[in-house]
PDB file of C-alpha atoms in Angstrom:
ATOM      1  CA  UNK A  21       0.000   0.000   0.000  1.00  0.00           C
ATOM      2  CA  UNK A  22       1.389   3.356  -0.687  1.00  0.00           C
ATOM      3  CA  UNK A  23      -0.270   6.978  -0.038  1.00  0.00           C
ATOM      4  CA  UNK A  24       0.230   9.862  -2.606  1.00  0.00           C
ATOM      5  CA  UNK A  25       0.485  13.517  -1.599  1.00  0.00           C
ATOM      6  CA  UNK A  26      -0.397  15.826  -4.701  1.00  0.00           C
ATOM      7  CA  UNK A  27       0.140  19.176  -4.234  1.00  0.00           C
ATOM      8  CA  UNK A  28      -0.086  22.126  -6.862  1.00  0.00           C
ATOM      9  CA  UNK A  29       1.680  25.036  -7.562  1.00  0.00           C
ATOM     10  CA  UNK A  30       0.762  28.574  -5.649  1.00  0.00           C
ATOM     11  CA  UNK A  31       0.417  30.259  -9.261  1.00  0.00           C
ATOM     12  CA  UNK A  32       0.285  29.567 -12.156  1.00  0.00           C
ATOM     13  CA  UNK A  33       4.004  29.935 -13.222  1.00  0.00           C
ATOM     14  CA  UNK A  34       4.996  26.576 -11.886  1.00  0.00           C
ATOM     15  CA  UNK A  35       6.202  25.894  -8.833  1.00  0.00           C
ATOM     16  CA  UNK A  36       9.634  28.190  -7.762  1.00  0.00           C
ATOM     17  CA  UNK A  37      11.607  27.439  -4.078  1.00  0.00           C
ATOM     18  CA  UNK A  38      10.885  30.799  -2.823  1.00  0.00           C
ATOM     19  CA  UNK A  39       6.936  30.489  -3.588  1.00  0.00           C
ATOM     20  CA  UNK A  40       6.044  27.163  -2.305  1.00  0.00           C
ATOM     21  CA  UNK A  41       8.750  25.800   0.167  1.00  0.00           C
ATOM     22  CA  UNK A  42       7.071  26.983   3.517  1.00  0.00           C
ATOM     23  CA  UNK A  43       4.147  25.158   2.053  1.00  0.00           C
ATOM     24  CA  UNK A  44       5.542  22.285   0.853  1.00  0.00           C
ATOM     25  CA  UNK A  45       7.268  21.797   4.187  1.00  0.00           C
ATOM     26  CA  UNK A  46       3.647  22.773   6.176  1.00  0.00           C
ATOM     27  CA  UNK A  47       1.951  20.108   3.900  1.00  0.00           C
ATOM     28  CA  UNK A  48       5.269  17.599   4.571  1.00  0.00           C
ATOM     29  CA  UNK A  49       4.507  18.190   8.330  1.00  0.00           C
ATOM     30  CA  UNK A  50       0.979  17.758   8.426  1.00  0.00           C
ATOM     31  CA  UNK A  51       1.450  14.322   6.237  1.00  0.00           C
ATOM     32  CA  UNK A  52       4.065  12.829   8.447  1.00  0.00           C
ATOM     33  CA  UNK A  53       2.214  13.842  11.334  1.00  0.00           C
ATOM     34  CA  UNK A  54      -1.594  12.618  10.660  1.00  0.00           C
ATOM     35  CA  UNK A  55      -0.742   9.781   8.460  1.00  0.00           C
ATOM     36  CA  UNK A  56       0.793   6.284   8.929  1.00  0.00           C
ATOM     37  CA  UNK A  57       4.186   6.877   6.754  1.00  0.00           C
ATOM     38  CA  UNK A  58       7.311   4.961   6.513  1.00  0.00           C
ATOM     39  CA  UNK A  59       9.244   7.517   7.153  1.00  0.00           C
ATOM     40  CA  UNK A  60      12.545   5.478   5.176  1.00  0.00           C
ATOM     41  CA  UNK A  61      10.328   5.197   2.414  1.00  0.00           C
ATOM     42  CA  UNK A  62       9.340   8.912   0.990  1.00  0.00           C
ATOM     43  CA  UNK A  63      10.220  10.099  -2.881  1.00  0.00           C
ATOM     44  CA  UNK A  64       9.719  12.866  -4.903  1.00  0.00           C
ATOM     45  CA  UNK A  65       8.002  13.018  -8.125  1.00  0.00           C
ATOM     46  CA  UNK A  66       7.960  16.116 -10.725  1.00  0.00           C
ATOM     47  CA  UNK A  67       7.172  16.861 -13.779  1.00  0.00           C
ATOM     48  CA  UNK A  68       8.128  20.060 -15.528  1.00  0.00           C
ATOM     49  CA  UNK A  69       8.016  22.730 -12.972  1.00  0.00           C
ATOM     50  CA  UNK A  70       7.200  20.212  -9.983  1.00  0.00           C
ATOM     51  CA  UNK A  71      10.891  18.413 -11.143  1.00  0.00           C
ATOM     52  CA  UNK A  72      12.347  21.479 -11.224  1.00  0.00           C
ATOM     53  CA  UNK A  73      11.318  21.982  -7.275  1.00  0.00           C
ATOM     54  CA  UNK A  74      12.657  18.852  -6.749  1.00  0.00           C
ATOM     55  CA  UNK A  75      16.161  20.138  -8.060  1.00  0.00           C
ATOM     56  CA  UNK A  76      15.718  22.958  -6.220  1.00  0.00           C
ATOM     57  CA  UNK A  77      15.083  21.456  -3.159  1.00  0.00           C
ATOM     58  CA  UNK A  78      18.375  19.192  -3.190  1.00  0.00           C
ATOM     59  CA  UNK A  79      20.104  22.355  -4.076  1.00  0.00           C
ATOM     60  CA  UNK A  80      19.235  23.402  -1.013  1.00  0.00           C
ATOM     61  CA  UNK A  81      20.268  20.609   1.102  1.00  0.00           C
ATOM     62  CA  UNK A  82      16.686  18.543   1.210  1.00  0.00           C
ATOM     63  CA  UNK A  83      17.528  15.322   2.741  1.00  0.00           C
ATOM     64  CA  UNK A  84      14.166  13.739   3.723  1.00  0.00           C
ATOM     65  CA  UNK A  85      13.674  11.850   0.048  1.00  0.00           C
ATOM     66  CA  UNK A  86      14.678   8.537  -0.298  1.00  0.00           C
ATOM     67  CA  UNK A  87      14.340   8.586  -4.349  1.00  0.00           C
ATOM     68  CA  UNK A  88      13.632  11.292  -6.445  1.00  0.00           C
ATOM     69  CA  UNK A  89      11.719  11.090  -9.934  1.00  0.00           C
ATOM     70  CA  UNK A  90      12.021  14.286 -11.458  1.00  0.00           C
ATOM     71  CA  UNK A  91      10.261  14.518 -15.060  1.00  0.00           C
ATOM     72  CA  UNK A  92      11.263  16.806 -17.998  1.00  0.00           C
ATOM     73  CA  UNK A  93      13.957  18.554 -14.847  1.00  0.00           C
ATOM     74  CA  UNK A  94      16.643  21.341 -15.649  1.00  0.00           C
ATOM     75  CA  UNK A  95      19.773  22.105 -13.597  1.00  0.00           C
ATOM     76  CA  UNK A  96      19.906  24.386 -10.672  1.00  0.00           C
ATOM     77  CA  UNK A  97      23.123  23.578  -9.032  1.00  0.00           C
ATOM     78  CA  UNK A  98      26.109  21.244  -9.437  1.00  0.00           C
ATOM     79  CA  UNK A  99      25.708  18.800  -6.539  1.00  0.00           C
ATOM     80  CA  UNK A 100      23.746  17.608  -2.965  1.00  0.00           C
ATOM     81  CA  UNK A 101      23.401  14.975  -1.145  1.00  0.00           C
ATOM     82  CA  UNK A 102      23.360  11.783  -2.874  1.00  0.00           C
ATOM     83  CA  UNK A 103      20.101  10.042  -3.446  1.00  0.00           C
ATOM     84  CA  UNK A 104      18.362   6.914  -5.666  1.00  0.00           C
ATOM     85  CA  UNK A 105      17.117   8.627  -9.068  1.00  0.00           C
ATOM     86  CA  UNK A 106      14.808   7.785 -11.950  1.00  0.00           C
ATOM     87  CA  UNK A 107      15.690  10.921 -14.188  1.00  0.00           C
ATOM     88  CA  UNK A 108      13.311  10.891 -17.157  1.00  0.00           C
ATOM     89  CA  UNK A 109      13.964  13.298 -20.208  1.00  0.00           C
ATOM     90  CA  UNK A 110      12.720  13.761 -23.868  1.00  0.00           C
ATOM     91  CA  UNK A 111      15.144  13.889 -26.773  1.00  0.00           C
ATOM     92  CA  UNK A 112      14.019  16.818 -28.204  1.00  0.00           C
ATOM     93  CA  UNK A 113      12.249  18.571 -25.444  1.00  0.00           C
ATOM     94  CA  UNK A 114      11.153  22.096 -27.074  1.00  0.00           C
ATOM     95  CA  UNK A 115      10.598  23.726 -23.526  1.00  0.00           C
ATOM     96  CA  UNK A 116      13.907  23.513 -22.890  1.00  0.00           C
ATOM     97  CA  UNK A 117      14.520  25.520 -26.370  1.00  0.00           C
ATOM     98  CA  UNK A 118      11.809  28.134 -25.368  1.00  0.00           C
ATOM     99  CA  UNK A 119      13.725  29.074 -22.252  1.00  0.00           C
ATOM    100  CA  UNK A 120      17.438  29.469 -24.076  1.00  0.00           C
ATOM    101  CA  UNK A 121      18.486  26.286 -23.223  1.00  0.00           C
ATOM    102  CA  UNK A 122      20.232  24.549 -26.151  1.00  0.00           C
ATOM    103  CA  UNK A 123      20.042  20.872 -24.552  1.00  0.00           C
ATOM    104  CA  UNK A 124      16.524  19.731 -25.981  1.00  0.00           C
ATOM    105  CA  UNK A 125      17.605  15.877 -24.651  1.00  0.00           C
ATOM    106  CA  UNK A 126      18.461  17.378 -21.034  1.00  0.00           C
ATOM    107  CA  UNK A 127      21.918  16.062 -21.305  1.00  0.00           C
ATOM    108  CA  UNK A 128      23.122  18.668 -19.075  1.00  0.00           C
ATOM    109  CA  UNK A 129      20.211  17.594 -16.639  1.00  0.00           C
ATOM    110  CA  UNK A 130      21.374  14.166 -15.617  1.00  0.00           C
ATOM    111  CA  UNK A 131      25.336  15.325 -15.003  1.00  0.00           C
ATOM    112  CA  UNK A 132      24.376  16.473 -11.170  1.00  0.00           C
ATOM    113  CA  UNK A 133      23.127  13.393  -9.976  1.00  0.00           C
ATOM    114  CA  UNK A 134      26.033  11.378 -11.619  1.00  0.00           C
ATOM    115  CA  UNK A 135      27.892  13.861  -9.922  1.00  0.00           C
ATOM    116  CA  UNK A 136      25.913  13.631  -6.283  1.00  0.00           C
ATOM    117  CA  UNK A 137      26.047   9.845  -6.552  1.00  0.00           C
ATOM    118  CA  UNK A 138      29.701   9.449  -7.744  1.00  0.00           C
ATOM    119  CA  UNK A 139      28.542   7.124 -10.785  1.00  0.00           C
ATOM    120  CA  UNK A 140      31.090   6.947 -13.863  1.00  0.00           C
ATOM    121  CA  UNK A 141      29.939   8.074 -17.266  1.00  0.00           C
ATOM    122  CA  UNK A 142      29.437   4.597 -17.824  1.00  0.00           C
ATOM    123  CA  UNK A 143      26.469   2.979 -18.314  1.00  0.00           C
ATOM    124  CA  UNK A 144      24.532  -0.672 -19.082  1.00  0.00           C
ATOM    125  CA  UNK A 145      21.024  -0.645 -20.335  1.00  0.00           C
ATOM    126  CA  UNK A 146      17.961  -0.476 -17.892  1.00  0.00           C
ATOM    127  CA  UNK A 147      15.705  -3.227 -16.380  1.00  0.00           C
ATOM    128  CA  UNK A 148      12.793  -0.512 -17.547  1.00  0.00           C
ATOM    129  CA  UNK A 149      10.450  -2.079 -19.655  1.00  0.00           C
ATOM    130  CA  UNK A 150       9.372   0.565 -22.822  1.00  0.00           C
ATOM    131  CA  UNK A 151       7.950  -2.007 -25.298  1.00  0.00           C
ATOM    132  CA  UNK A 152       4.100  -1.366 -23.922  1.00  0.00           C
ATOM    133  CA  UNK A 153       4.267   1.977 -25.583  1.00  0.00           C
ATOM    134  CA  UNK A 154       2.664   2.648 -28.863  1.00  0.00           C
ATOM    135  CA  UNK A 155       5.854   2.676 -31.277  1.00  0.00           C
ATOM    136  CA  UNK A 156       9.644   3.015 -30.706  1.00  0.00           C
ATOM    137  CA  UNK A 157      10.562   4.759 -27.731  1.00  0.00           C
ATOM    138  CA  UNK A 158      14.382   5.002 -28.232  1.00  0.00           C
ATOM    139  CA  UNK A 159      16.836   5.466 -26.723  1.00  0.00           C
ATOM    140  CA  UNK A 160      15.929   4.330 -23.915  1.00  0.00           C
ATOM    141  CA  UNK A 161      16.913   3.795 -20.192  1.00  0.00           C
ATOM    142  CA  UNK A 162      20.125   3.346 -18.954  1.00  0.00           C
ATOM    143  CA  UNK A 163      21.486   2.706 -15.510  1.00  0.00           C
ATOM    144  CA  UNK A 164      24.875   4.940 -14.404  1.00  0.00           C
ATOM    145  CA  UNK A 165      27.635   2.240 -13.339  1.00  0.00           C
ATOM    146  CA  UNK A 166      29.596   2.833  -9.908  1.00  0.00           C
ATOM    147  CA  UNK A 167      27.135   4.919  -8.227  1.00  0.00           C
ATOM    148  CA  UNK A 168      27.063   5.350  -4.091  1.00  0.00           C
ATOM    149  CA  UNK A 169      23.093   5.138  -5.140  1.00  0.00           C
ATOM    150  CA  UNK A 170      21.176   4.298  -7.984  1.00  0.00           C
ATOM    151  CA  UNK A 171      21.175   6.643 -11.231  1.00  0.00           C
ATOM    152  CA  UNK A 172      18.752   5.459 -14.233  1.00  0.00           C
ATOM    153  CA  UNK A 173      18.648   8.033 -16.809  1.00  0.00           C
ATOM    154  CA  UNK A 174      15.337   6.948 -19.611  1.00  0.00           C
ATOM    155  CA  UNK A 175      15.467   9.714 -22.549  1.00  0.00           C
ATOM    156  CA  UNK A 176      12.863   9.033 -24.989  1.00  0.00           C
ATOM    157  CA  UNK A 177      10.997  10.231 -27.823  1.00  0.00           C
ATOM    158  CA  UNK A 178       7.662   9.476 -26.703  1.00  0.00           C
ATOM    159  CA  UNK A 179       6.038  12.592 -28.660  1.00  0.00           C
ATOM    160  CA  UNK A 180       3.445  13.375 -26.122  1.00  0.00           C
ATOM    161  CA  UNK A 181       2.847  16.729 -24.587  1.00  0.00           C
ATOM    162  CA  UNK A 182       2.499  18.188 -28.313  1.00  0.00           C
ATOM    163  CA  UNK A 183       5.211  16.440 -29.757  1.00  0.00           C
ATOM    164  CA  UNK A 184       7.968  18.191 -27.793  1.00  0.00           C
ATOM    165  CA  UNK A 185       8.990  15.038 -26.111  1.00  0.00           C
ATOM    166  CA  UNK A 186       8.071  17.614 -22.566  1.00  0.00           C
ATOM    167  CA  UNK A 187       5.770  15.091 -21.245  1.00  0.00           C
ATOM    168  CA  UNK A 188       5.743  11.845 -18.706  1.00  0.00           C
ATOM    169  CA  UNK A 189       6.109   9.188 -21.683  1.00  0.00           C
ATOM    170  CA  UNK A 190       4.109   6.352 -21.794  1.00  0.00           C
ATOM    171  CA  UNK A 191       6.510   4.025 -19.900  1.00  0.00           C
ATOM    172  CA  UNK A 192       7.010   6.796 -16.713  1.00  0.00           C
ATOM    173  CA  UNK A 193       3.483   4.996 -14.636  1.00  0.00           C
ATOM    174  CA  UNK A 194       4.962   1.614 -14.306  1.00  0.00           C
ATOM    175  CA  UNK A 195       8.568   2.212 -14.393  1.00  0.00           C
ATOM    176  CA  UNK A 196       7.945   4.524 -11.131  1.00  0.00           C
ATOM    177  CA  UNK A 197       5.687   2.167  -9.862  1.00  0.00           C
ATOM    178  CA  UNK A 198       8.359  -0.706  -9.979  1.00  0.00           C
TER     179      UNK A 198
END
């Protein structure tokens, strides 16, 4: 049994540190108090904006995940405390090229938590099962070898989300889930 906490962004400009971290820590609080958590079992999922306060959040020393899932993600800082990640990008996300950033596969995204988890640019191919998804989703999922924790990196060309490759591809539900 697991218990999901959805909460949504204070405007509508996405979710920022300085706007929503009092209330994501109230919410955190009120969560850990009133409900039956295991307390060695808490992650983080994002997408977009909500991965983006996830990177944030480690930037800033946040230490109570035990995984993070951040979704379509950019770069904040270079490091933090290492911690078990499922890091999905798109190959040619266009939100990335709206904002000035000229890394549409958010190559540039995955190098801090290789970094945080001292994994070597090597890597084998993921467990992660893709073939449920309608058509190729290449290139795939890969898992970052020599890592203090687990780094899988899946970027994919699922072209949901307006075919910018911006969205949570089709594999992202039971890949998280597993």
């Amino acid at each position: 049994k697991y218990l999901m906490v959805y909460l949504a962004a204070q405007n509508m400009g996405g979710w920022t540190i300085q706007n929503d971290q009092q209330r994501f820590n109230a919410a955190y609080a009120e969560v850990m108090e009133k409900a039956c958590v295991d307390q060695n079992r808490v992650y983080a999922l994002g997408h977009s904006s909500g991965a983006q306060f996830i990177v944030q959040l480690l930037c800033a020393g946040e230490d109570r995940f035990d995984a993070v899932v951040p979704i379509a993600s950019s770069v904040y800082c270079n490091s933090w405390k290492a911690v078990p990640t499922l890091n999905i990008h798109g190959t040619n996300d266009q939100e990335r090229h709206a904002y000035g950033l000229n890394d549409g596969d958010g190559s540039k995204d995955i190098v801090p938590y290789r970094t945080s988890n001292g994994c070597s640019a090597s890597s084998v191919p993921s467990g992660i099962d893709t073939a449920g998804c309608p058509g190729t989703v290449t290139p795939g999922c890969v898992d970052f070898q020599g890592c203090s924790e687990p780094v899988t990196w899946c970027n994919h060309n699922d072209p949901q989300y307006g075919n910018s490759n911006h969205g949570i591809p089709c594999f992202a539900s039971a890949a998280i889930f597993d």
